[in-house]
Amino acid sequence: MKILVPVKRVIDYNVKPRVKADGTGVDLQNVKMSMNPFDEIAVEEAIRLKEKGVATEIVAVSVGPQKAQETLRTALAMGADRAILVMTDDEVEPLAVAKILKAIADEEAPGLVILGKQAIDDDSNQTGQMLAALLGRPQGTFASAVTVEGDSVTVTREVDGGLETVKLAMPAVVTTDLRLNEPRYASLPNIMKAKSKPLATKAPADYGVDTAPRLKTLKVAEPPVRSAGIKVADVDALVAKLKEMGVA
Ligand code: AMP
């Protein structure tokens, strides 16, 4: 069974984003970029399924600029077998990504597509769901456990107030939540080996997908600045202060 893992190049999660002065977006000049953390979890899960003998090949896909190659090389260094870069300098919205992934899934016929539950730059949480709908295949979102048995995959889902377990007929789409696994670091020899693994470069037009945006960003603003805290002398003063603020 083949597994397709879409990986997005995003602003590194340790970086504090700065909003552009004109409020049109986040400033990405000279900012560290990395693989979306939920996608690292997706790559890790695919590798574990391969190590268990469930999967035979892992194909990583990224839709993005030339530099997204680095993200794909990271996936290859972790253990993916080959990669596809669908190159575009446009900002691609989830629907366009889902359409491209559908076309690739039609070509590659993976048993599973494992995506992140959301990209930490746009926080959309849409691509996996849209892909499942376009493919007409079942989806198990927010996975905290994934078990493949025969032609089906059992997904434990993190839902409000607990866990839900669903069984999906494969081919299926799974999106990863934080607690699914802890992604491995790529070792130096594997980083070297990844340089010679196959990486195909395509364009959205090769899949007949128009990436023109459907949404217009009206404004991006910094979160409100938090006011400074105060120190109180003891518990009585704390309780008095909380009463004064109307929260106790
Ligand atoms: P989103 O719906 O934008 O929050 O993204 C959810 C997931 O879809 C991500 O964690 C990735 O696995 C995948 N994805 C989104 N955008 C891209 C992209 N440009 N290239 C590859 N995968 C993507």
Coordinates of C-alpha atoms and ligand atoms in Angstrom, one line a residue:
M1 CA 0.0 0.0 0.0
K2 CA 1.1 3.5 -0.9
I3 CA 0.7 6.5 1.5
L4 CA 0.5 10.0 0.2
V5 CA 1.7 12.7 2.7
P6 CA 1.1 16.3 1.9
V7 CA 3.5 18.6 3.6
K8 CA 3.4 22.4 3.7
R9 CA 6.2 24.8 4.2
V10 CA 5.1 27.3 6.8
I11 CA 6.6 29.9 9.1
D12 CA 8.5 28.0 11.9
Y13 CA 6.4 27.5 15.0
N14 CA 9.0 29.1 17.2
V15 CA 9.0 32.3 15.3
K16 CA 6.8 35.2 16.6
P17 CA 5.0 36.3 13.4
R18 CA 5.2 40.0 12.6
V19 CA 2.3 41.6 10.7
K20 CA 3.3 43.8 7.7
A21 CA 3.0 47.5 8.3
D22 CA 0.2 47.8 5.7
G23 CA -1.8 45.0 7.4
T24 CA -2.0 42.9 4.3
G25 CA -0.4 39.8 5.8
V26 CA 2.5 38.3 7.8
D27 CA 6.0 39.5 7.0
L28 CA 7.9 36.4 5.7
Q29 CA 11.2 38.3 4.8
N30 CA 14.2 36.6 6.5
V31 CA 11.9 34.4 8.6
K32 CA 12.8 30.8 9.4
M33 CA 10.4 28.4 7.5
S34 CA 9.9 24.7 8.4
M35 CA 7.6 21.8 7.8
N36 CA 4.1 22.4 9.3
P37 CA 4.3 20.5 12.7
F38 CA 1.1 18.5 12.0
D39 CA 2.7 17.3 8.7
E40 CA 5.8 16.1 10.5
I41 CA 3.4 13.9 12.6
A42 CA 1.8 12.7 9.3
V43 CA 5.2 11.8 7.9
E44 CA 6.1 10.0 11.1
E45 CA 2.9 8.0 11.1
A46 CA 3.4 7.0 7.5
I47 CA 7.0 5.8 8.3
R48 CA 5.7 3.8 11.3
L49 CA 3.1 2.1 9.1
K50 CA 5.9 1.3 6.6
E51 CA 8.1 0.0 9.4
K52 CA 5.2 -2.3 10.5
G53 CA 5.0 -3.7 7.0
V54 CA 1.6 -2.1 6.4
A55 CA 2.8 0.5 3.8
T56 CA 5.3 -0.1 1.0
E57 CA 5.9 3.4 -0.3
I58 CA 5.6 6.9 1.1
V59 CA 5.2 9.8 -1.4
A60 CA 5.5 13.3 0.0
V61 CA 3.8 16.2 -1.8
S62 CA 4.1 19.9 -1.4
V63 CA 2.3 22.7 -3.2
G64 CA 4.4 25.9 -3.0
P65 CA 7.5 27.8 -4.1
Q66 CA 10.8 26.3 -5.2
K67 CA 12.0 26.5 -1.5
A68 CA 9.3 24.0 -0.6
Q69 CA 11.8 21.5 -2.0
E70 CA 13.6 21.8 1.4
T71 CA 10.5 20.7 3.2
L72 CA 10.2 17.7 0.9
R73 CA 13.9 16.9 1.5
T74 CA 13.1 16.9 5.2
A75 CA 10.3 14.4 4.6
L76 CA 12.7 12.3 2.5
A77 CA 15.3 12.5 5.2
M78 CA 12.8 11.3 7.8
G79 CA 11.9 8.3 5.6
A80 CA 9.6 9.2 2.7
D81 CA 10.6 7.4 -0.5
R82 CA 10.0 10.0 -3.1
A83 CA 8.5 13.5 -3.4
I84 CA 6.5 15.7 -5.7
L85 CA 6.8 19.5 -5.7
V86 CA 3.8 21.2 -7.3
M87 CA 5.5 24.5 -7.8
T88 CA 3.8 27.9 -7.6
D89 CA 4.6 31.3 -6.1
D90 CA 0.9 32.0 -5.6
E91 CA -0.6 31.8 -2.2
V92 CA -2.6 28.6 -2.6
E93 CA -5.9 28.2 -0.8
P94 CA -7.1 24.9 0.7
L95 CA -9.6 24.2 -2.1
A96 CA -6.9 24.5 -4.8
V97 CA -4.5 22.3 -2.8
A98 CA -7.3 19.7 -2.3
K99 CA -7.9 19.7 -6.1
I100 CA -4.2 19.2 -6.8
L101 CA -4.0 16.4 -4.2
K102 CA -7.1 14.8 -5.7
A103 CA -5.4 14.7 -9.1
I104 CA -2.3 13.2 -7.6
A105 CA -4.3 10.7 -5.6
D106 CA -6.1 9.7 -8.8
E107 CA -2.7 9.1 -10.5
E108 CA -0.9 7.4 -7.5
A109 CA -3.8 5.5 -6.0
P110 CA -2.6 5.6 -2.4
G111 CA -4.4 3.5 0.2
L112 CA -4.1 6.3 2.7
V113 CA -3.6 10.1 2.4
I114 CA -2.3 11.4 5.8
L115 CA -2.4 15.2 6.2
G116 CA -2.0 17.5 9.1
K117 CA -5.2 18.6 10.7
Q118 CA -4.3 22.2 10.0
A119 CA -1.5 24.4 8.6
I120 CA -0.3 26.7 11.4
D121 CA 0.0 29.7 9.0
D122 CA -3.6 29.9 7.7
D123 CA -5.2 27.7 10.4
S124 CA -7.8 26.7 7.8
N125 CA -8.3 23.0 8.9
Q126 CA -10.0 22.4 5.5
T127 CA -7.7 20.6 3.1
G128 CA -8.1 17.1 4.4
Q129 CA -11.9 17.4 4.6
M130 CA -12.1 18.9 1.1
L131 CA -9.8 16.2 -0.3
A132 CA -12.0 13.4 1.2
A133 CA -15.1 15.1 -0.3
L134 CA -13.5 15.5 -3.8
L135 CA -12.3 11.9 -3.8
G136 CA -15.6 10.6 -2.4
R137 CA -13.7 8.7 0.2
P138 CA -14.1 8.4 4.0
Q139 CA -12.2 10.7 6.4
G140 CA -10.9 10.3 9.9
T141 CA -9.9 13.7 11.2
F142 CA -7.9 14.8 14.3
A143 CA -6.4 11.3 14.7
S144 CA -4.6 10.4 17.9
A145 CA -4.3 6.7 16.9
V146 CA -4.3 5.0 13.5
T147 CA -4.5 1.2 13.0
V148 CA -4.6 -0.5 9.6
E149 CA -6.2 -3.9 9.4
G150 CA -6.9 -5.5 6.0
D151 CA -8.8 -3.1 3.9
S152 CA -9.8 -0.8 6.7
V153 CA -8.2 1.8 9.0
T154 CA -9.4 2.4 12.5
V155 CA -8.9 6.0 13.6
T156 CA -9.2 7.3 17.2
R157 CA -10.3 10.9 17.0
E158 CA -9.8 13.7 19.5
V159 CA -13.2 15.3 19.8
D160 CA -14.6 17.8 22.4
G161 CA -14.7 16.0 25.7
G162 CA -13.2 12.7 24.7
L163 CA -12.2 10.2 22.1
E164 CA -14.2 8.8 19.2
T165 CA -13.2 5.7 17.3
V166 CA -14.2 5.2 13.7
K167 CA -13.5 2.5 11.2
L168 CA -13.0 3.6 7.6
A169 CA -12.9 1.5 4.4
M170 CA -9.7 2.3 2.5
P171 CA -8.7 4.2 0.4
A172 CA -9.3 6.9 3.1
V173 CA -8.1 10.3 4.2
V174 CA -6.7 10.8 7.7
T175 CA -5.7 14.0 9.4
T176 CA -3.3 14.1 12.3
D177 CA -3.7 15.6 15.8
L178 CA -0.8 16.5 18.1
R179 CA -0.9 13.4 20.3
L180 CA -0.7 10.9 17.4
N181 CA 3.1 10.4 17.8
E182 CA 6.4 12.2 18.3
P183 CA 8.1 12.8 15.0
R184 CA 11.7 11.6 14.7
Y185 CA 14.6 13.8 13.8
A186 CA 16.4 13.0 10.6
S187 CA 19.9 11.6 11.1
L188 CA 22.8 13.1 9.3
P189 CA 23.3 10.0 7.1
N190 CA 19.6 10.0 6.2
I191 CA 19.8 13.8 5.3
M192 CA 22.6 12.9 3.0
K193 CA 20.7 9.9 1.5
A194 CA 17.6 12.1 1.0
K195 CA 19.6 14.3 -1.5
S196 CA 19.5 11.5 -4.0
K197 CA 15.9 10.4 -3.5
P198 CA 13.6 11.2 -6.5
L199 CA 11.8 14.6 -6.4
A200 CA 9.6 15.4 -9.4
T201 CA 8.6 19.0 -10.1
K202 CA 5.2 19.8 -11.5
A203 CA 2.9 22.8 -12.0
P204 CA -0.7 23.2 -10.9
A205 CA -1.6 23.4 -14.6
D206 CA -0.3 19.8 -15.1
Y207 CA -3.2 18.8 -12.9
G208 CA -5.6 21.2 -14.6
V209 CA -6.0 23.3 -11.4
D210 CA -6.5 27.0 -11.4
T211 CA -4.9 28.4 -8.2
A212 CA -6.5 31.9 -8.5
P213 CA -7.6 32.9 -5.0
R214 CA -11.3 32.8 -4.1
L215 CA -10.8 34.7 -0.9
K216 CA -9.7 38.3 -0.4
T217 CA -7.8 39.1 2.8
L218 CA -9.2 42.3 4.1
K219 CA -6.9 42.9 7.0
V220 CA -4.4 41.1 9.2
A221 CA -3.8 42.6 12.7
E222 CA -1.6 41.8 15.7
P223 CA -3.4 40.3 18.7
P224 CA -4.3 42.9 21.3
V225 CA -1.3 43.6 23.6
R226 CA -1.8 42.0 27.1
S227 CA -1.7 44.4 29.9
A228 CA 1.1 43.9 32.5
G229 CA 0.3 41.8 35.6
I230 CA 0.6 43.0 39.2
K231 CA 2.1 41.4 42.3
V232 CA 0.0 41.0 45.4
A233 CA 1.3 40.6 49.0
D234 CA -0.7 37.6 50.1
V235 CA -3.8 35.4 49.5
D236 CA -6.1 37.9 51.2
A237 CA -4.9 40.7 48.9
L238 CA -5.3 38.3 45.9
V239 CA -8.9 37.5 46.9
A240 CA -9.7 41.2 47.4
K241 CA -8.2 42.1 44.1
L242 CA -10.2 39.4 42.3
K243 CA -13.4 40.7 43.9
E244 CA -12.5 44.2 42.9
M245 CA -12.1 42.9 39.3
G246 CA -15.4 41.1 39.5
V247 CA -13.9 37.6 38.9
A248 CA -14.3 36.1 42.4
Ligands
AMP1 P1 -5.1 23.6 6.1 O1 -6.4 23.1 5.6 O2 -4.6 24.8 5.2 O3 -5.2 24.0 7.6 O4 -4.1 22.5 6.0 C1 -4.3 21.1 6.4 C2 -3.2 20.2 5.9 O5 -3.3 20.1 4.5 C3 -1.8 20.6 6.2 O6 -1.4 20.1 7.5 C4 -1.1 19.8 5.0 O7 -1.0 18.4 5.4 C5 -2.0 20.0 3.9 N1 -1.7 21.1 3.1 C6 -2.2 22.4 3.1 N2 -1.6 23.2 2.3 C7 -0.7 22.5 1.6 C8 0.3 22.8 0.6 N3 0.4 24.0 0.1 N4 1.1 21.8 0.3 C9 1.0 20.6 0.8 N5 0.1 20.2 1.8 C10 -0.7 21.2 2.2

